XYZ file of N, CA, C and O in Angstrom:
576
model
N 85.359 122.565 98.100
C 86.308 121.466 98.087
C 87.452 121.755 99.049
O 87.252 121.741 100.244
N 88.665 122.061 98.595
C 89.809 122.292 99.474
C 90.014 123.795 99.637
O 89.666 124.559 98.776
N 90.626 124.154 100.710
C 90.953 125.550 100.926
C 92.435 125.635 101.240
O 92.929 124.970 102.140
N 93.158 126.456 100.486
C 94.594 126.611 100.689
C 94.812 127.857 101.540
O 94.293 128.928 101.228
N 95.590 127.707 102.586
C 95.881 128.825 103.462
C 97.284 129.349 103.184
O 98.047 128.755 102.437
N 97.637 130.448 103.800
C 98.920 131.121 103.562
C 100.122 130.219 103.786
O 101.113 130.326 103.092
N 100.045 129.334 104.736
C 101.197 128.489 105.048
C 101.401 127.359 104.044
O 102.287 126.542 104.203
N 100.583 127.305 103.013
C 100.719 126.275 101.999
C 100.000 124.988 102.319
O 100.007 124.059 101.521
N 99.367 124.921 103.467
C 98.617 123.722 103.828
C 97.260 123.731 103.142
O 96.697 124.784 102.850
N 96.774 122.542 102.886
C 95.437 122.362 102.341
C 94.624 121.669 103.420
O 95.075 120.682 104.010
N 93.439 122.181 103.683
C 92.571 121.585 104.692
C 91.402 120.916 103.994
O 90.769 121.521 103.126
N 91.153 119.662 104.336
C 90.023 118.926 103.766
C 89.096 118.520 104.897
O 89.532 118.250 106.013
N 87.801 118.489 104.583
C 86.794 118.282 105.617
C 86.194 116.883 105.639
O 85.397 116.585 106.504
N 86.552 116.043 104.667
C 85.918 114.727 104.617
C 86.810 113.746 103.859
O 87.751 114.145 103.162
N 86.461 112.481 103.982
C 87.167 111.444 103.217
C 87.008 111.695 101.723
O 87.947 111.505 100.951
N 85.821 112.129 101.307
C 85.556 112.398 99.889
C 86.464 113.508 99.373
O 86.984 113.426 98.263
N 86.657 114.562 100.182
C 87.552 115.640 99.765
C 88.998 115.157 99.691
O 89.755 115.603 98.838
N 89.388 114.240 100.581
C 90.750 113.698 100.550
C 90.954 112.898 99.265
O 91.995 113.002 98.610
N 89.947 112.115 98.884
C 90.021 111.360 97.633
C 90.096 112.328 96.452
O 90.894 112.137 95.531
N 89.285 113.390 96.482
C 89.323 114.401 95.414
C 90.698 115.050 95.309
O 91.197 115.284 94.205
N 91.308 115.348 96.448
C 92.649 115.929 96.439
C 93.635 114.946 95.809
O 94.503 115.344 95.021
N 93.491 113.679 96.122
C 94.340 112.661 95.505
C 94.179 112.631 93.992
O 95.164 112.539 93.250
N 92.948 112.745 93.518
C 92.709 112.780 92.064
C 93.414 113.975 91.425
O 93.984 113.874 90.338
N 93.364 115.112 92.110
C 94.026 116.317 91.598
C 95.539 116.120 91.542
O 96.195 116.552 90.584
N 96.098 115.467 92.546
C 97.530 115.183 92.548
C 97.883 114.259 91.388
O 98.890 114.447 90.710
N 97.037 113.268 91.130
C 97.296 112.317 90.038
C 97.446 113.034 88.708
O 98.261 112.630 87.861
N 96.686 114.090 88.514
C 96.738 114.826 87.246
C 98.099 115.475 87.016
O 98.451 115.789 85.877
N 98.899 115.647 88.087
C 100.210 116.290 87.961
C 101.338 115.285 87.732
O 102.470 115.692 87.501
N 101.034 114.002 87.805
C 102.074 112.974 87.732
C 102.366 112.581 86.295
O 101.462 112.495 85.464
N 103.655 112.297 86.035
C 104.047 111.898 84.683
C 104.757 110.550 84.649
O 105.057 110.038 83.573
N 105.035 109.975 85.807
C 105.687 108.665 85.884
C 107.042 108.759 86.549
O 107.787 109.711 86.318
N 107.341 107.801 87.397
C 108.622 107.745 88.081
C 108.686 108.517 89.390
O 109.690 108.457 90.084
N 107.625 109.237 89.753
C 107.635 109.979 91.002
C 107.527 109.038 92.198
O 106.909 107.990 92.111
N 108.120 109.472 93.304
C 107.983 108.775 94.576
C 107.309 109.749 95.529
O 107.816 110.849 95.771
N 106.155 109.359 96.048
C 105.418 110.171 97.004
C 105.437 109.466 98.346
O 104.996 108.313 98.458
N 105.959 110.139 99.350
C 106.026 109.593 100.700
C 104.949 110.216 101.567
O 104.875 111.438 101.682
N 104.106 109.385 102.157
C 102.983 109.841 102.986
C 103.302 109.610 104.445
O 103.668 108.504 104.842
N 103.138 110.669 105.241
C 103.444 110.632 106.661
C 102.226 111.145 107.411
O 101.621 112.147 107.010
N 101.869 110.477 108.481
C 100.752 110.936 109.300
C 100.298 109.851 110.244
O 100.536 108.665 110.020
N 99.633 110.272 111.310
C 99.114 109.326 112.287
C 98.033 108.439 111.672
O 97.499 108.737 110.596
N 97.680 107.386 112.387
C 96.564 106.543 111.973
C 95.319 107.420 111.809
O 95.044 108.284 112.645
N 94.598 107.218 110.725
C 93.367 107.953 110.493
C 93.551 109.351 109.930
O 92.582 110.103 109.807
N 94.781 109.728 109.567
C 95.028 111.073 109.047
C 94.570 111.240 107.605
O 94.443 112.360 107.124
N 94.340 110.127 106.895
C 93.841 110.219 105.525
C 94.795 109.737 104.453
O 94.526 109.899 103.261
N 95.899 109.114 104.845
C 96.891 108.658 103.874
C 96.290 107.709 102.838
O 96.462 107.902 101.632
N 95.580 106.701 103.297
C 95.019 105.703 102.384
C 93.960 106.327 101.479
O 93.919 106.034 100.275
N 93.126 107.210 102.008
C 92.110 107.855 101.167
C 92.753 108.713 100.078
O 92.314 108.714 98.929
N 93.819 109.435 100.434
C 94.490 110.239 99.417
C 95.090 109.336 98.343
O 94.976 109.619 97.146
N 95.709 108.253 98.761
C 96.311 107.326 97.797
C 95.233 106.699 96.919
O 95.423 106.532 95.717
N 94.099 106.362 97.499
C 92.996 105.837 96.691
C 92.591 106.843 95.625
O 92.350 106.486 94.469
N 92.548 108.121 95.985
C 92.226 109.160 95.010
C 93.271 109.263 93.918
O 92.938 109.431 92.738
N 94.535 109.165 94.286
C 95.600 109.208 93.282
C 95.452 108.039 92.324
O 95.516 108.201 91.101
N 95.236 106.847 92.874
C 95.080 105.670 92.022
C 93.852 105.793 91.123
O 93.909 105.445 89.941
N 92.751 106.306 91.660
C 91.570 106.547 90.825
C 91.900 107.527 89.713
O 91.522 107.339 88.556
N 92.618 108.595 90.066
C 92.996 109.603 89.080
C 93.912 109.059 88.004
O 93.917 109.561 86.875
N 94.682 108.042 88.338
C 95.548 107.390 87.352
C 94.798 106.336 86.543
O 95.342 105.787 85.592
N 93.567 106.037 86.946
C 92.766 105.043 86.240
C 93.023 103.619 86.662
O 92.730 102.676 85.917
N 93.548 103.429 87.871
C 93.804 102.070 88.360
C 92.480 101.334 88.554
O 91.501 101.908 89.023
N 92.458 100.062 88.204
C 91.237 99.271 88.249
C 90.732 98.947 89.640
O 89.547 98.797 89.847
N 91.604 98.844 90.632
C 91.186 98.499 91.985
C 91.885 99.406 92.989
O 92.708 98.960 93.779
N 91.557 100.702 92.974
C 92.276 101.622 93.848
C 91.944 101.475 95.323
O 92.668 101.976 96.159
N 90.859 100.789 95.654
C 90.444 100.703 97.058
C 91.248 99.688 97.855
O 91.180 99.674 99.068
N 92.001 98.845 97.193
C 92.757 97.818 97.901
C 93.835 98.456 98.763
O 94.607 99.278 98.302
N 93.879 98.097 100.021
C 94.924 98.578 100.922
C 96.025 97.534 100.984
O 95.751 96.341 101.047
N 97.284 97.973 100.969
C 98.379 97.006 100.998
C 98.719 96.505 102.388
O 99.716 95.826 102.569
N 97.909 96.811 103.373
C 98.265 96.526 104.757
C 98.753 95.098 104.981
O 99.676 94.874 105.743
N 98.154 94.121 104.326
C 98.572 92.751 104.588
C 99.555 92.211 103.567
O 100.229 91.237 103.815
N 99.672 92.854 102.393
C 100.616 92.349 101.404
C 101.839 93.251 101.260
O 102.762 92.908 100.532
N 101.849 94.405 101.917
C 102.932 95.382 101.907
C 103.030 96.182 100.613
O 103.473 97.316 100.630
N 102.659 95.600 99.476
C 102.675 96.352 98.218
C 101.591 95.818 97.285
O 101.349 94.613 97.240
N 100.927 96.740 96.604
C 99.990 96.397 95.540
C 100.423 97.118 94.281
O 100.627 98.336 94.306
N 100.557 96.374 93.205
C 100.905 96.979 91.925
C 99.636 97.280 91.151
O 98.679 96.516 91.184
N 99.661 98.397 90.458
C 98.533 98.831 89.626
C 99.108 99.176 88.258
O 99.750 100.211 88.092
N 98.888 98.310 87.292
C 99.474 98.484 85.960
C 98.436 98.802 84.892
O 98.761 98.882 83.724
N 97.182 98.999 85.292
C 96.112 99.143 84.308
C 95.663 100.585 84.096
O 94.713 100.837 83.381
N 96.356 101.557 84.656
C 95.941 102.948 84.526
C 96.788 103.712 83.530
O 97.584 103.151 82.772
N 96.627 105.020 83.550
C 97.389 105.919 82.671
C 98.886 105.760 82.897
O 99.681 105.822 81.954
N 99.274 105.552 84.155
C 100.664 105.293 84.524
C 100.696 104.088 85.458
O 99.791 103.918 86.280
N 101.732 103.265 85.375
C 101.845 102.183 86.354
C 102.163 102.779 87.731
O 102.851 103.793 87.838
N 101.624 102.153 88.767
C 101.840 102.634 90.125
C 101.990 101.450 91.068
O 101.505 100.351 90.790
N 102.665 101.690 92.172
C 102.793 100.688 93.232
C 102.523 101.391 94.551
O 103.068 102.465 94.823
N 101.651 100.779 95.357
C 101.224 101.324 96.653
C 101.867 100.476 97.744
O 101.559 99.296 97.868
N 102.740 101.090 98.520
C 103.473 100.408 99.593
C 102.945 100.832 100.944
O 102.481 101.948 101.118
N 103.069 99.938 101.917
C 102.766 100.263 103.302
C 103.939 99.777 104.145
O 104.131 98.576 104.321
N 104.748 100.712 104.631
C 105.932 100.362 105.421
C 105.601 100.149 106.902
O 106.479 99.840 107.689
N 104.341 100.301 107.292
C 103.956 100.266 108.701
C 104.400 98.988 109.410
O 104.921 99.026 110.513
N 104.172 97.836 108.788
C 104.472 96.556 109.454
C 105.875 96.037 109.172
O 106.256 94.989 109.670
N 106.649 96.753 108.370
C 108.002 96.281 108.089
C 108.871 96.436 109.326
O 108.784 97.430 110.037
N 109.691 95.447 109.545
C 110.537 95.438 110.734
C 111.892 96.096 110.499
O 112.551 96.521 111.429
N 112.327 96.147 109.233
C 113.636 96.715 108.945
C 113.700 97.166 107.489
O 112.870 96.772 106.667
N 114.703 97.974 107.196
C 114.950 98.389 105.813
C 115.224 97.174 104.935
O 114.856 97.152 103.761
N 115.892 96.182 105.512
C 116.222 94.980 104.747
C 114.970 94.288 104.220
O 114.993 93.699 103.139
N 113.885 94.362 104.966
C 112.633 93.748 104.513
C 112.142 94.430 103.236
O 111.711 93.766 102.294
N 112.228 95.758 103.196
C 111.822 96.487 101.990
C 112.759 96.173 100.831
O 112.316 95.942 99.702
N 114.046 96.148 101.102
C 115.012 95.836 100.050
C 114.800 94.419 99.529
O 114.913 94.165 98.329
N 114.450 93.501 100.423
C 114.219 92.110 100.039
C 112.998 91.920 99.157
O 112.910 90.938 98.424
N 112.049 92.850 99.212
C 110.876 92.721 98.347
C 111.073 93.451 97.021
O 110.148 93.575 96.229
N 112.287 93.934 96.777
C 112.599 94.531 95.482
C 112.470 96.045 95.418
O 112.278 96.612 94.347
N 112.609 96.729 96.556
C 112.460 98.177 96.595
C 113.333 98.877 95.547
O 112.876 99.762 94.831
N 114.598 98.469 95.428
C 115.492 99.099 94.450
C 114.983 98.937 93.027
O 115.084 99.856 92.211
N 114.414 97.771 92.730
C 113.873 97.540 91.389
C 112.655 98.427 91.135
O 112.464 98.941 90.035
N 111.821 98.604 92.158
C 110.673 99.504 92.009
C 111.151 100.932 91.744
O 110.595 101.637 90.901
N 112.180 101.381 92.470
C 112.704 102.732 92.280
C 113.209 102.938 90.859
O 113.043 104.018 90.290
N 113.792 101.920 90.288
C 114.356 102.026 88.941
C 113.332 101.750 87.845
O 113.617 101.977 86.670
N 112.133 101.305 88.211
C 111.168 100.836 87.231
C 110.315 101.874 86.539
O 109.616 101.562 85.584
N 110.299 103.119 86.995
C 109.517 104.152 86.320
C 108.064 104.255 86.743
O 107.331 105.100 86.233
N 107.616 103.409 87.669
C 106.246 103.510 88.167
C 106.139 104.653 89.169
O 107.127 105.072 89.769
N 104.933 105.151 89.358
C 104.656 106.076 90.445
C 104.635 105.233 91.724
O 103.910 104.240 91.797
N 105.435 105.610 92.710
C 105.489 104.873 93.969
C 104.809 105.697 95.052
O 105.171 106.853 95.290
N 103.814 105.098 95.680
C 103.020 105.737 96.727
C 103.303 104.983 98.018
O 102.939 103.811 98.141
N 103.965 105.633 98.983
C 104.480 104.932 100.151
C 103.871 105.485 101.440
O 104.178 106.604 101.854
N 102.994 104.679 102.060
C 102.463 105.038 103.370
C 103.510 104.726 104.435
O 104.241 103.752 104.329
N 103.568 105.571 105.453
C 104.539 105.427 106.539
C 105.963 105.482 105.985
O 106.853 104.752 106.399
N 106.180 106.377 105.024
C 107.463 106.468 104.334
C 108.611 106.884 105.255
O 109.776 106.634 104.941
N 108.287 107.492 106.381
C 109.310 107.917 107.326
C 109.669 106.835 108.340
O 110.460 107.054 109.243
N 109.115 105.665 108.168
C 109.259 104.575 109.148
C 110.704 104.299 109.539
O 111.008 104.035 110.679
N 111.623 104.376 108.605
C 113.038 104.129 108.878
C 113.815 105.428 108.676
O 114.817 105.460 107.975
N 113.299 106.498 109.280
C 113.865 107.842 109.153
C 113.949 108.287 107.697
O 114.787 109.107 107.345
N 113.112 107.710 106.849
C 113.098 108.091 105.447
C 114.310 107.630 104.672
O 114.522 108.049 103.538
N 115.136 106.746 105.272
C 116.402 106.329 104.657
C 116.210 105.621 103.315
O 117.098 105.661 102.469
N 115.075 104.971 103.112
C 114.850 104.248 101.861
C 114.364 105.162 100.734
O 114.351 104.767 99.576
N 113.953 106.367 101.088
C 113.334 107.254 100.117
C 114.399 108.036 99.359
O 115.346 108.536 99.963
N 114.257 108.169 98.038
C 115.243 108.923 97.261
C 115.177 110.425 97.585
O 114.165 110.906 98.104
N 116.231 111.168 97.265
C 116.281 112.594 97.603
C 115.159 113.428 96.965
O 114.758 114.438 97.528
N 114.652 113.017 95.830
C 113.606 113.805 95.154
C 112.184 113.371 95.537
O 111.216 113.739 94.874
N 112.058 112.637 96.622
C 110.734 112.217 97.109
C 109.869 113.433 97.383
O 110.336 114.427 97.950
N 108.615 113.365 96.977
C 107.637 114.390 97.344
C 106.981 113.919 98.634
O 106.293 112.907 98.659
N 107.192 114.650 99.705
C 106.674 114.281 101.017
C 105.337 114.957 101.246
O 105.221 116.173 101.097
N 104.336 114.181 101.625
C 103.025 114.713 101.986
C 102.771 114.376 103.443
O 102.744 113.203 103.818
N 102.630 115.414 104.251
C 102.423 115.244 105.686
C 100.956 115.536 105.984
O 100.461 116.623 105.671
N 100.270 114.556 106.552
C 98.849 114.687 106.869
C 98.677 114.693 108.378
O 99.283 113.885 109.082
N 97.853 115.634 108.857
C 97.646 115.769 110.301
C 96.175 115.938 110.611
O 95.436 116.539 109.836
N 95.786 115.462 111.773
C 94.449 115.715 112.298
C 94.381 117.191 112.675
O 95.251 117.687 113.387
N 93.345 117.883 112.203
C 93.159 119.293 112.548
C 91.797 119.503 113.196
O 91.390 120.632 113.427
N 91.091 118.419 113.464
C 89.768 118.452 114.068
C 89.154 117.078 113.921
O 89.778 116.169 113.339
N 87.932 116.879 114.404
C 87.314 115.562 114.328
C 87.250 115.003 112.902
O 87.507 113.830 112.694
N 86.945 115.841 111.924
C 86.926 115.378 110.534
C 87.838 116.204 109.646
O 88.032 115.878 108.485
N 88.428 117.266 110.167
C 89.293 118.155 109.389
C 90.722 117.612 109.378
O 91.247 117.196 110.409
N 91.319 117.613 108.190
C 92.701 117.160 108.039
C 93.518 118.230 107.338
O 93.044 118.883 106.421
N 94.754 118.388 107.794
C 95.695 119.302 107.159
C 96.657 118.491 106.321
O 97.218 117.498 106.778
N 96.877 118.919 105.081
C 97.808 118.255 104.186
C 98.867 119.299 103.796
O 98.532 120.394 103.345
N 100.120 118.914 103.974
C 101.208 119.827 103.667
C 102.250 119.104 102.828
O 102.633 117.971 103.127
N 102.685 119.762 101.766
C 103.786 119.236 100.962
C 105.060 119.704 101.636
O 105.296 120.911 101.765
N 105.849 118.767 102.143
C 107.062 119.130 102.900
C 108.290 119.061 102.010
O 108.318 118.402 101.020
């Protein structure tokens, strides 16, 4: 499955392993966490989030928020919301869709492209996951 190296990075070799890693992360969540995902296109952010949602028992974890900006998942062990900041033009757009209410709501918040506005919208206790291409199918995942 995953291999952890000295630098604390985890290397995964496939989309399936990325989903498995997401499931493992889900097992550590208790509610109210904010996870910020950073990485280039194709680095595995969506696959990891799908695994987290599966691990939480969400009914439709495969849905990508790319066109709706946020998908709520209230049918699992913990409520979760999956955001995609990629297409947002400004912080005001996120605030206008109720970002502050989501932060106060106790759901697990999973945010792709969380660094889009220099991370200004993310709370100080955000768990940052940085995903990088390390080969044609190899990905490095680091908790920053």
